[in-house]
mmCIF file of C-alpha atoms in Angstrom:
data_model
loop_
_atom_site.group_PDB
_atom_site.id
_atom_site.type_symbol
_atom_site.label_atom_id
_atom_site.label_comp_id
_atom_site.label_asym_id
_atom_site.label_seq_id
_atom_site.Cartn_x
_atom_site.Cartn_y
_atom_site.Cartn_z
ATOM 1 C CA UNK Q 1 284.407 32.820 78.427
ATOM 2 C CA UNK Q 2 283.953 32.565 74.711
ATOM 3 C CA UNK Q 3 281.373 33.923 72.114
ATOM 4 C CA UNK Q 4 279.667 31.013 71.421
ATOM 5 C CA UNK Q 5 276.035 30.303 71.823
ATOM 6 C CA UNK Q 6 274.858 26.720 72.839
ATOM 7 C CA UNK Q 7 270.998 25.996 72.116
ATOM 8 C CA UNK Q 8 270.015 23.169 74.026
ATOM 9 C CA UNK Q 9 266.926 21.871 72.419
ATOM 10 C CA UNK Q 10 266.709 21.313 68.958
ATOM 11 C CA UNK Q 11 262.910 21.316 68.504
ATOM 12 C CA UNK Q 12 261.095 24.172 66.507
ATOM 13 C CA UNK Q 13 261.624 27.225 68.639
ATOM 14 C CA UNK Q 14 265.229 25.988 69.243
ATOM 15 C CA UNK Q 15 265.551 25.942 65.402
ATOM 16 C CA UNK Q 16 263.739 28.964 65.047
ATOM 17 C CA UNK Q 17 266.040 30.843 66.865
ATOM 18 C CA UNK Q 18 269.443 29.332 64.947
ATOM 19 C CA UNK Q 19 267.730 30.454 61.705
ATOM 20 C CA UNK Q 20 267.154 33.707 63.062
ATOM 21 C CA UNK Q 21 271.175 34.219 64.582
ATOM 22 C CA UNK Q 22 272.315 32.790 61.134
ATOM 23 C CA UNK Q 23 270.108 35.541 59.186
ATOM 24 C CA UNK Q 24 271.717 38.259 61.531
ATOM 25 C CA UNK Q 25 275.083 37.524 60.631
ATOM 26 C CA UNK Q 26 276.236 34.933 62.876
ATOM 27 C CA UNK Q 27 278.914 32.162 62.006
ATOM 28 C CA UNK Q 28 277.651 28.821 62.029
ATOM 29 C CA UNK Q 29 281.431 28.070 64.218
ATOM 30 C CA UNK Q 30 279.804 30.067 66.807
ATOM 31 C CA UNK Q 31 276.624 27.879 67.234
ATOM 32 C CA UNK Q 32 275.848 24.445 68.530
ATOM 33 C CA UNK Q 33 273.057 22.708 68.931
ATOM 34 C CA UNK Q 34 272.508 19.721 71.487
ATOM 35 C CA UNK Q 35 269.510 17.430 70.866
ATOM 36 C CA UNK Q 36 268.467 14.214 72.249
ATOM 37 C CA UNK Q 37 266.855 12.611 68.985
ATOM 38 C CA UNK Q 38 270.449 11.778 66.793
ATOM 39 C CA UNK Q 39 268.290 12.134 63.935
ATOM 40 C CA UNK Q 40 267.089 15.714 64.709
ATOM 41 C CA UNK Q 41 269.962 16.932 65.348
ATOM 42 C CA UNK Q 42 271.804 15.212 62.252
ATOM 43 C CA UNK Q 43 268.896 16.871 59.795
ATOM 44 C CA UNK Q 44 269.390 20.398 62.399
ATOM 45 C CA UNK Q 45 273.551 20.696 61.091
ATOM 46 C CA UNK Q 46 272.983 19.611 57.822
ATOM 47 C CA UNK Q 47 270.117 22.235 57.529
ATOM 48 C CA UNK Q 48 271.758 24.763 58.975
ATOM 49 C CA UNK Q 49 275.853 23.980 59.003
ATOM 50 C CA UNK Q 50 276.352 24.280 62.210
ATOM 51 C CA UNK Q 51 277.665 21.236 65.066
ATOM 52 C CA UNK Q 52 275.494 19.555 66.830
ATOM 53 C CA UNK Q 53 276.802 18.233 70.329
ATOM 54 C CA UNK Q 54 275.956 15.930 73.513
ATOM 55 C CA UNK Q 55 274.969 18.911 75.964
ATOM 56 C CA UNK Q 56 278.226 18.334 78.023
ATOM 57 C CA UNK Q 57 280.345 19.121 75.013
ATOM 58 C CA UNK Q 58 278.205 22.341 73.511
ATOM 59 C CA UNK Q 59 277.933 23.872 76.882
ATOM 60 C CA UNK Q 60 281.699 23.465 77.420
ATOM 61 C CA UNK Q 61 282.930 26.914 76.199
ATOM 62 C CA UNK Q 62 279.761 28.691 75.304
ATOM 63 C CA UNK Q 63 279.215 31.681 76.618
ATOM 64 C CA UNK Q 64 275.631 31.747 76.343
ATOM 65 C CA UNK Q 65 273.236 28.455 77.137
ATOM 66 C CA UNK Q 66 269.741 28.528 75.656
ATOM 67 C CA UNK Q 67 267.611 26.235 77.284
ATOM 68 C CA UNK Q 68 264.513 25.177 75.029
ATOM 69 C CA UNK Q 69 263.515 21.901 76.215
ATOM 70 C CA UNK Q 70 260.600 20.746 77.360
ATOM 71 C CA UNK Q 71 259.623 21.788 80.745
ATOM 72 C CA UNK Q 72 259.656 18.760 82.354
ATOM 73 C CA UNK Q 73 263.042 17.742 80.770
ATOM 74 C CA UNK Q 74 264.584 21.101 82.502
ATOM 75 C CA UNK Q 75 265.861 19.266 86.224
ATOM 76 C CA UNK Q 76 267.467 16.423 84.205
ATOM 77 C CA UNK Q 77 268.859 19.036 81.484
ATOM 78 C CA UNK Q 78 270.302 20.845 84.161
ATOM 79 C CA UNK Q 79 272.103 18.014 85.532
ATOM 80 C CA UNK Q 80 274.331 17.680 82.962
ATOM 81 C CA UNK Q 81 274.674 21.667 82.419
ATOM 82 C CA UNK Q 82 276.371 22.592 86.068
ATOM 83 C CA UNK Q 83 279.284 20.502 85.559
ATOM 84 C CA UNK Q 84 280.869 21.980 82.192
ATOM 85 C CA UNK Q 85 279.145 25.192 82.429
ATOM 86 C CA UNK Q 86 281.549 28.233 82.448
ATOM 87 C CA UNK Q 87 281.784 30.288 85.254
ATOM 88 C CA UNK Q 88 280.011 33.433 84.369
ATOM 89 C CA UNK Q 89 278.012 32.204 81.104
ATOM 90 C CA UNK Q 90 274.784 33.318 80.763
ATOM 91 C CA UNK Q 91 272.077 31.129 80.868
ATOM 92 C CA UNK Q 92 268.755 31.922 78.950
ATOM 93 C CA UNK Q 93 265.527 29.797 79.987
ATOM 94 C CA UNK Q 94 263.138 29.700 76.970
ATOM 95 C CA UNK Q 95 260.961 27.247 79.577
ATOM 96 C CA UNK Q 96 257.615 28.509 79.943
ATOM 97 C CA UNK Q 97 256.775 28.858 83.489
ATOM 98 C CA UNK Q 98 259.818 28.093 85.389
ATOM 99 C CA UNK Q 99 261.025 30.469 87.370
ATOM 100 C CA UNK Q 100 264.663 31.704 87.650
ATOM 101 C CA UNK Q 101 265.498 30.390 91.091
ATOM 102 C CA UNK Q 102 264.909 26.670 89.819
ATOM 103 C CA UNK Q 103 267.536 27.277 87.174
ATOM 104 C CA UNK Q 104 270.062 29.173 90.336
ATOM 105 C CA UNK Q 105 269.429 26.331 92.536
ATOM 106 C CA UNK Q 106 270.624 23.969 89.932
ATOM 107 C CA UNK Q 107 273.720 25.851 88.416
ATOM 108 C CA UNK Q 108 277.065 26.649 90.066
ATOM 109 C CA UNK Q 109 276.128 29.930 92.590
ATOM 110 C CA UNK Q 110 276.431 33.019 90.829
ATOM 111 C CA UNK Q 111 274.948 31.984 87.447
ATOM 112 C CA UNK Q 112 273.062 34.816 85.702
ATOM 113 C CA UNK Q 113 269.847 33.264 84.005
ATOM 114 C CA UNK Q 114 267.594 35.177 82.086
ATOM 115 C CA UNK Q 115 263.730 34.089 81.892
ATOM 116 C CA UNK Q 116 262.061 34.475 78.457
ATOM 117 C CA UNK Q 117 258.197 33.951 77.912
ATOM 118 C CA UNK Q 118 258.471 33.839 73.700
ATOM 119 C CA UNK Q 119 255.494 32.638 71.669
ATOM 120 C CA UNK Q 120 255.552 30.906 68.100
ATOM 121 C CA UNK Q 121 255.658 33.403 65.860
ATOM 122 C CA UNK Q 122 259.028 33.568 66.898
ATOM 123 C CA UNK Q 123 259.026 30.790 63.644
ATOM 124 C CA UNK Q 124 258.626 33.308 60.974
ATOM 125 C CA UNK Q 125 260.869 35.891 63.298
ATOM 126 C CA UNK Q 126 257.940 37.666 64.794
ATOM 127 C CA UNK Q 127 258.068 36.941 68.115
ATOM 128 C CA UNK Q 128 257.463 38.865 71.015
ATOM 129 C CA UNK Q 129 259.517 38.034 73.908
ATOM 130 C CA UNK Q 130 258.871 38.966 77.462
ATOM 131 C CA UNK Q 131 262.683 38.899 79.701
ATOM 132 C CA UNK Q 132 263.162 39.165 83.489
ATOM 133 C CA UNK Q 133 266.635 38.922 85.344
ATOM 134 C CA UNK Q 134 267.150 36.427 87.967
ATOM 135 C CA UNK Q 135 268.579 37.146 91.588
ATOM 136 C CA UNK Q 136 272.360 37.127 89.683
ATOM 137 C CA UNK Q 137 271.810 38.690 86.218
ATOM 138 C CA UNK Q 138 272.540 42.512 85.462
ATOM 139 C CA UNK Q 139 271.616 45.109 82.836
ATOM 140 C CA UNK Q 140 274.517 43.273 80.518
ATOM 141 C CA UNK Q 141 272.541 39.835 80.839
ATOM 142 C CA UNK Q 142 269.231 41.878 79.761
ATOM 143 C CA UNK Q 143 270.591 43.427 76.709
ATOM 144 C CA UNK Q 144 272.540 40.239 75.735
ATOM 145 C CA UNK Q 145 269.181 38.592 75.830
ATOM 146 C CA UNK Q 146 267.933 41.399 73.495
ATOM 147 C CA UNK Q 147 270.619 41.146 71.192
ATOM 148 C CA UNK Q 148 270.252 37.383 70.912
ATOM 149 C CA UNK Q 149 265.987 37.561 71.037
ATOM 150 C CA UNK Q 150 266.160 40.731 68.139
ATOM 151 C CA UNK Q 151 266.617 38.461 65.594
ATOM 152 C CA UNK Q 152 263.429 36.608 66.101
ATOM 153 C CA UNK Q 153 261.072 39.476 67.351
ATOM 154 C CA UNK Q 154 260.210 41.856 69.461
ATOM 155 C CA UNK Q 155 261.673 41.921 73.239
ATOM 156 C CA UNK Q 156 260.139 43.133 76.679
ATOM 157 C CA UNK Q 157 261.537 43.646 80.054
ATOM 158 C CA UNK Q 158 258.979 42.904 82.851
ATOM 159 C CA UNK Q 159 259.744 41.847 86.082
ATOM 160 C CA UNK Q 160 260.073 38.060 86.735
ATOM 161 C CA UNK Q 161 256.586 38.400 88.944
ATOM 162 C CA UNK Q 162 254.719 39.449 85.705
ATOM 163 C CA UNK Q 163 255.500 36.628 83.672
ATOM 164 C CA UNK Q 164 252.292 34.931 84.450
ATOM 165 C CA UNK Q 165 250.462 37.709 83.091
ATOM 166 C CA UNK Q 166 253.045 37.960 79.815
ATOM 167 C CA UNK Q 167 252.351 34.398 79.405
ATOM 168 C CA UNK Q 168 248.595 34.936 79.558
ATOM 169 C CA UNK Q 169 248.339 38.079 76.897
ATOM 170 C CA UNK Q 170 251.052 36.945 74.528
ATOM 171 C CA UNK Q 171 252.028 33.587 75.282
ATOM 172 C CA UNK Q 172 249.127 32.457 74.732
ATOM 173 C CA UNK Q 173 247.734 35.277 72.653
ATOM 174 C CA UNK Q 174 248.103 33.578 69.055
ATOM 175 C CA UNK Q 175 245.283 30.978 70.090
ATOM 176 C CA UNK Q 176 242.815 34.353 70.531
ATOM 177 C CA UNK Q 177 243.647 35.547 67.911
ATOM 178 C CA UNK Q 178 243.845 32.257 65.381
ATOM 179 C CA UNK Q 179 240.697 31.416 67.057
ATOM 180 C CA UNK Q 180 238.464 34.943 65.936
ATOM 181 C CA UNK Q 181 240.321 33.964 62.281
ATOM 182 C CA UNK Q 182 238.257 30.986 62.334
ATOM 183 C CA UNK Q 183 235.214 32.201 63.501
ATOM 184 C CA UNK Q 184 235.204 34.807 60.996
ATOM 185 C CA UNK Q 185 236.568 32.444 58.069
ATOM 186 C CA UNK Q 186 233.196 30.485 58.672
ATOM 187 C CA UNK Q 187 230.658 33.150 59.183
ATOM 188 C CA UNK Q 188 232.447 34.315 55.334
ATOM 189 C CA UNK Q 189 232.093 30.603 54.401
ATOM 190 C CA UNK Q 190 228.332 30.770 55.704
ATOM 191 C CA UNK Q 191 227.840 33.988 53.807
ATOM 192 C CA UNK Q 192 228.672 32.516 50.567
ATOM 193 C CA UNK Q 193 232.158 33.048 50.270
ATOM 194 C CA UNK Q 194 234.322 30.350 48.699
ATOM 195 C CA UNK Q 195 236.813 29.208 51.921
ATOM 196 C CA UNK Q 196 240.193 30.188 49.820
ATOM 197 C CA UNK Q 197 238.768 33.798 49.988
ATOM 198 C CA UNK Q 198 237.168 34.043 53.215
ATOM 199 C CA UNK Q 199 240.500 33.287 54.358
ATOM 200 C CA UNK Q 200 242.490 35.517 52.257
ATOM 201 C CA UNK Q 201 239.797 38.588 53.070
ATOM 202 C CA UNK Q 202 240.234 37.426 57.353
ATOM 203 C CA UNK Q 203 243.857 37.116 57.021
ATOM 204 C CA UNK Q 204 244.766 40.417 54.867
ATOM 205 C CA UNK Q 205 242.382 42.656 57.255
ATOM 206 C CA UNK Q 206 244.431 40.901 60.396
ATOM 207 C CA UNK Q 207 247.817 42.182 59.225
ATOM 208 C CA UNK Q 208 246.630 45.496 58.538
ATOM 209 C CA UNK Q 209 244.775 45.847 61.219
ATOM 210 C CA UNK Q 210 248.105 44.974 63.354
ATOM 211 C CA UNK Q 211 249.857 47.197 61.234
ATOM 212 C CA UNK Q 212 247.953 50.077 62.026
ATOM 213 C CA UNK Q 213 247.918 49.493 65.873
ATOM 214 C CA UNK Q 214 251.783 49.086 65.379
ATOM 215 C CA UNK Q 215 252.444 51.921 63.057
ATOM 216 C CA UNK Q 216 250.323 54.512 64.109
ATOM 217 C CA UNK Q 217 250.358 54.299 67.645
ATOM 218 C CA UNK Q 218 247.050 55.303 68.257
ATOM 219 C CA UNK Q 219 244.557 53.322 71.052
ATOM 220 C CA UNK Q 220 242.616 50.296 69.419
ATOM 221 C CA UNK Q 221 239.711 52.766 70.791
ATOM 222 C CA UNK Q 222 240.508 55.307 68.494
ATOM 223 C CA UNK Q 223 241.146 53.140 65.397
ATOM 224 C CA UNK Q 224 237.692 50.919 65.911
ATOM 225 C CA UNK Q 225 236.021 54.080 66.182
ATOM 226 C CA UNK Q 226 237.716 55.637 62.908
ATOM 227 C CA UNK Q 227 235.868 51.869 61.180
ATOM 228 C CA UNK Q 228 232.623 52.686 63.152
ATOM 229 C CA UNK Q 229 229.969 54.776 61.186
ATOM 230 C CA UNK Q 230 226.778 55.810 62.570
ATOM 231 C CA UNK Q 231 224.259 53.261 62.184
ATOM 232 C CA UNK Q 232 226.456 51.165 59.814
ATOM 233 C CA UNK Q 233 227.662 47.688 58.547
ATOM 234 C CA UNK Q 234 230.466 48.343 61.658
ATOM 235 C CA UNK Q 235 228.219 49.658 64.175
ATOM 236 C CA UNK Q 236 225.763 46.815 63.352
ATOM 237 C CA UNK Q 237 228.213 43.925 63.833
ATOM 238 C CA UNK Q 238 230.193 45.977 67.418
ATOM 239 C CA UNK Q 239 226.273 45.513 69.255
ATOM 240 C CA UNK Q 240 226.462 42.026 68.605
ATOM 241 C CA UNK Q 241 229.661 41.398 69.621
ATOM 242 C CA UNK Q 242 229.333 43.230 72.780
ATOM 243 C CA UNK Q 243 225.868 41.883 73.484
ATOM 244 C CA UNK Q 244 227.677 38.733 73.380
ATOM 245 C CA UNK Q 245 230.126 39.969 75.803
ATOM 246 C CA UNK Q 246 233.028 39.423 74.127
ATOM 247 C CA UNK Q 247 235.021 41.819 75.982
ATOM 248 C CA UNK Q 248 234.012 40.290 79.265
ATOM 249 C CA UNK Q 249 234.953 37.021 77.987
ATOM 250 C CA UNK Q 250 238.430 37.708 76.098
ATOM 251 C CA UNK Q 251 239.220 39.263 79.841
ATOM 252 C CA UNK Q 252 237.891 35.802 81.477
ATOM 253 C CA UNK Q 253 239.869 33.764 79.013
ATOM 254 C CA UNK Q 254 242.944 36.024 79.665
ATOM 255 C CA UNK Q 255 242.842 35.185 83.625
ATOM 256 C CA UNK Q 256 242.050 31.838 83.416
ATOM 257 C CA UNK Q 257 245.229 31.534 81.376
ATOM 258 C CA UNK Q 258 246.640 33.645 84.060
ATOM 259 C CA UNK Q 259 245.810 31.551 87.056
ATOM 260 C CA UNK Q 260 246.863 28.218 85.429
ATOM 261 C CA UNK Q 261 250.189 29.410 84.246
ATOM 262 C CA UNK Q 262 250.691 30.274 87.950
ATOM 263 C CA UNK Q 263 249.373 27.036 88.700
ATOM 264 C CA UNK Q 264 251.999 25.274 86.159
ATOM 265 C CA UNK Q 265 255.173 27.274 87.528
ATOM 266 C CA UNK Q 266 254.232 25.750 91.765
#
């Protein structure tokens, strides 16, 4: 089984991740791409140097298969996988919401696939990646995954039953968190601010604000609390927010993402 890692899909996660193996040292010989649009994957190896393939020919070989397709292209994808997939080669499904066992039933028996839930900051390589092992992968296919996930983001092991729930807080966490951006861009705008620096003042305080949760560890308790003076500006804007219920609903929104990614995956 050889070295090489075959990304099937060459749309923007599928890219991001080349860029991201490329940046951590990888040789572009060791990476092909298969794409169904000729003229993606023409602009995807002259961008990046590396071959693109028919899926047949880039799976023949590789020991690691990336799916990142769309997932209702996955049964047809698969298809053409099991008969030129190695024996032993790891398959990693970067297919929201399909579960392990559709990949297994597809593949030759005894294929290790890997399920990843990423989400699209894996395009600037700040992804966080939540990976469960199917009925046939081991701790080896795990920390393969990591290796190959590392160079996009952050990486998670959860138990395949949980990735409902990843999909739900970080999947689909981005859209909460673009969406408070927004809100407070246009309360800024509404204030008087000019938009160019309601967003810069929104944007800044969001990457601090994640830095410190990252960085010092503490619980987002304890940090709001360090912002919150008595009977100030912070206290003053936390009433309104909860009289609003905004925990209540950021915790509704969360399991109605929940219950339809469930849904999704019957």
């Amino acid at each position: 089984m050889g070295s090489r890692i075959a990304v099937l899909g060459g749309g923007r996660i599928g890219e991001a991740l080349l860029g991201g193996l490329l940046a951590a040292g990888r040789e572009p010989g060791e990476l092909v791409v298969a794409e169904k649009s000729a003229a993606r994957a023409q602009e995807l190896s002259a961008a990046l140097g590396i071959t693109a393939a028919p899926v047949a020919d880039a799976v023949r070989g590789a020991g690691t298969v990336v799916v990142a397709v769309k997932p209702q292209d996955v049964v047809g994808l698969l298809g053409e996988v099991a008969p030129t997939l190695e024996p032993g080669a790891l398959v990693v499904s970067l297919c929201a919401g399909l579960p392990t066992s559709l990949f297994e039933g597809a593949l030759p028996g005894g294929t290790p696939v890997v399920r990843v839930m990423p989400n699209t900051p894996m395009l600037l390589g700040a992804a966080m990646c939540a990976i469960s092992a199917g009925s046939h992968a081991g701790d080896e296919h795990l920390a393969e995954t990591e290796r190959l996930l590392g160079t996009v983001g952050a990486v998670l092991r959860i138990d395949e039953s949980k990735q409902d729930a990843a999909t739900a807080v970080s999947g689909s966490g981005p859209a909460y968190f673009f969406l408070v951006a927004e809100a407070m861009i246009e309360a800024g705008v509404a204030l008087g601010l000019t938009r160019p620096a309601a967003t810069e003042l929104t944007v800044q305080t969001a990457l601090g604000a994640a830095r410190m949760l990252r960085e010092t560890g503490e619980h987002p308790a304890v940090l709001r609390e360090n912002v919150t003076s008595p009977a100030g500006t912070t206290a003053a804007a936390l009433r309104e927010l909860e009289r609003h219920g905004l925990r209540s609903a950021l915790a509704d929104a969360v399991t109605a993402a929940h219950d339809r990614s469930v849904e999704l995956g019957r």
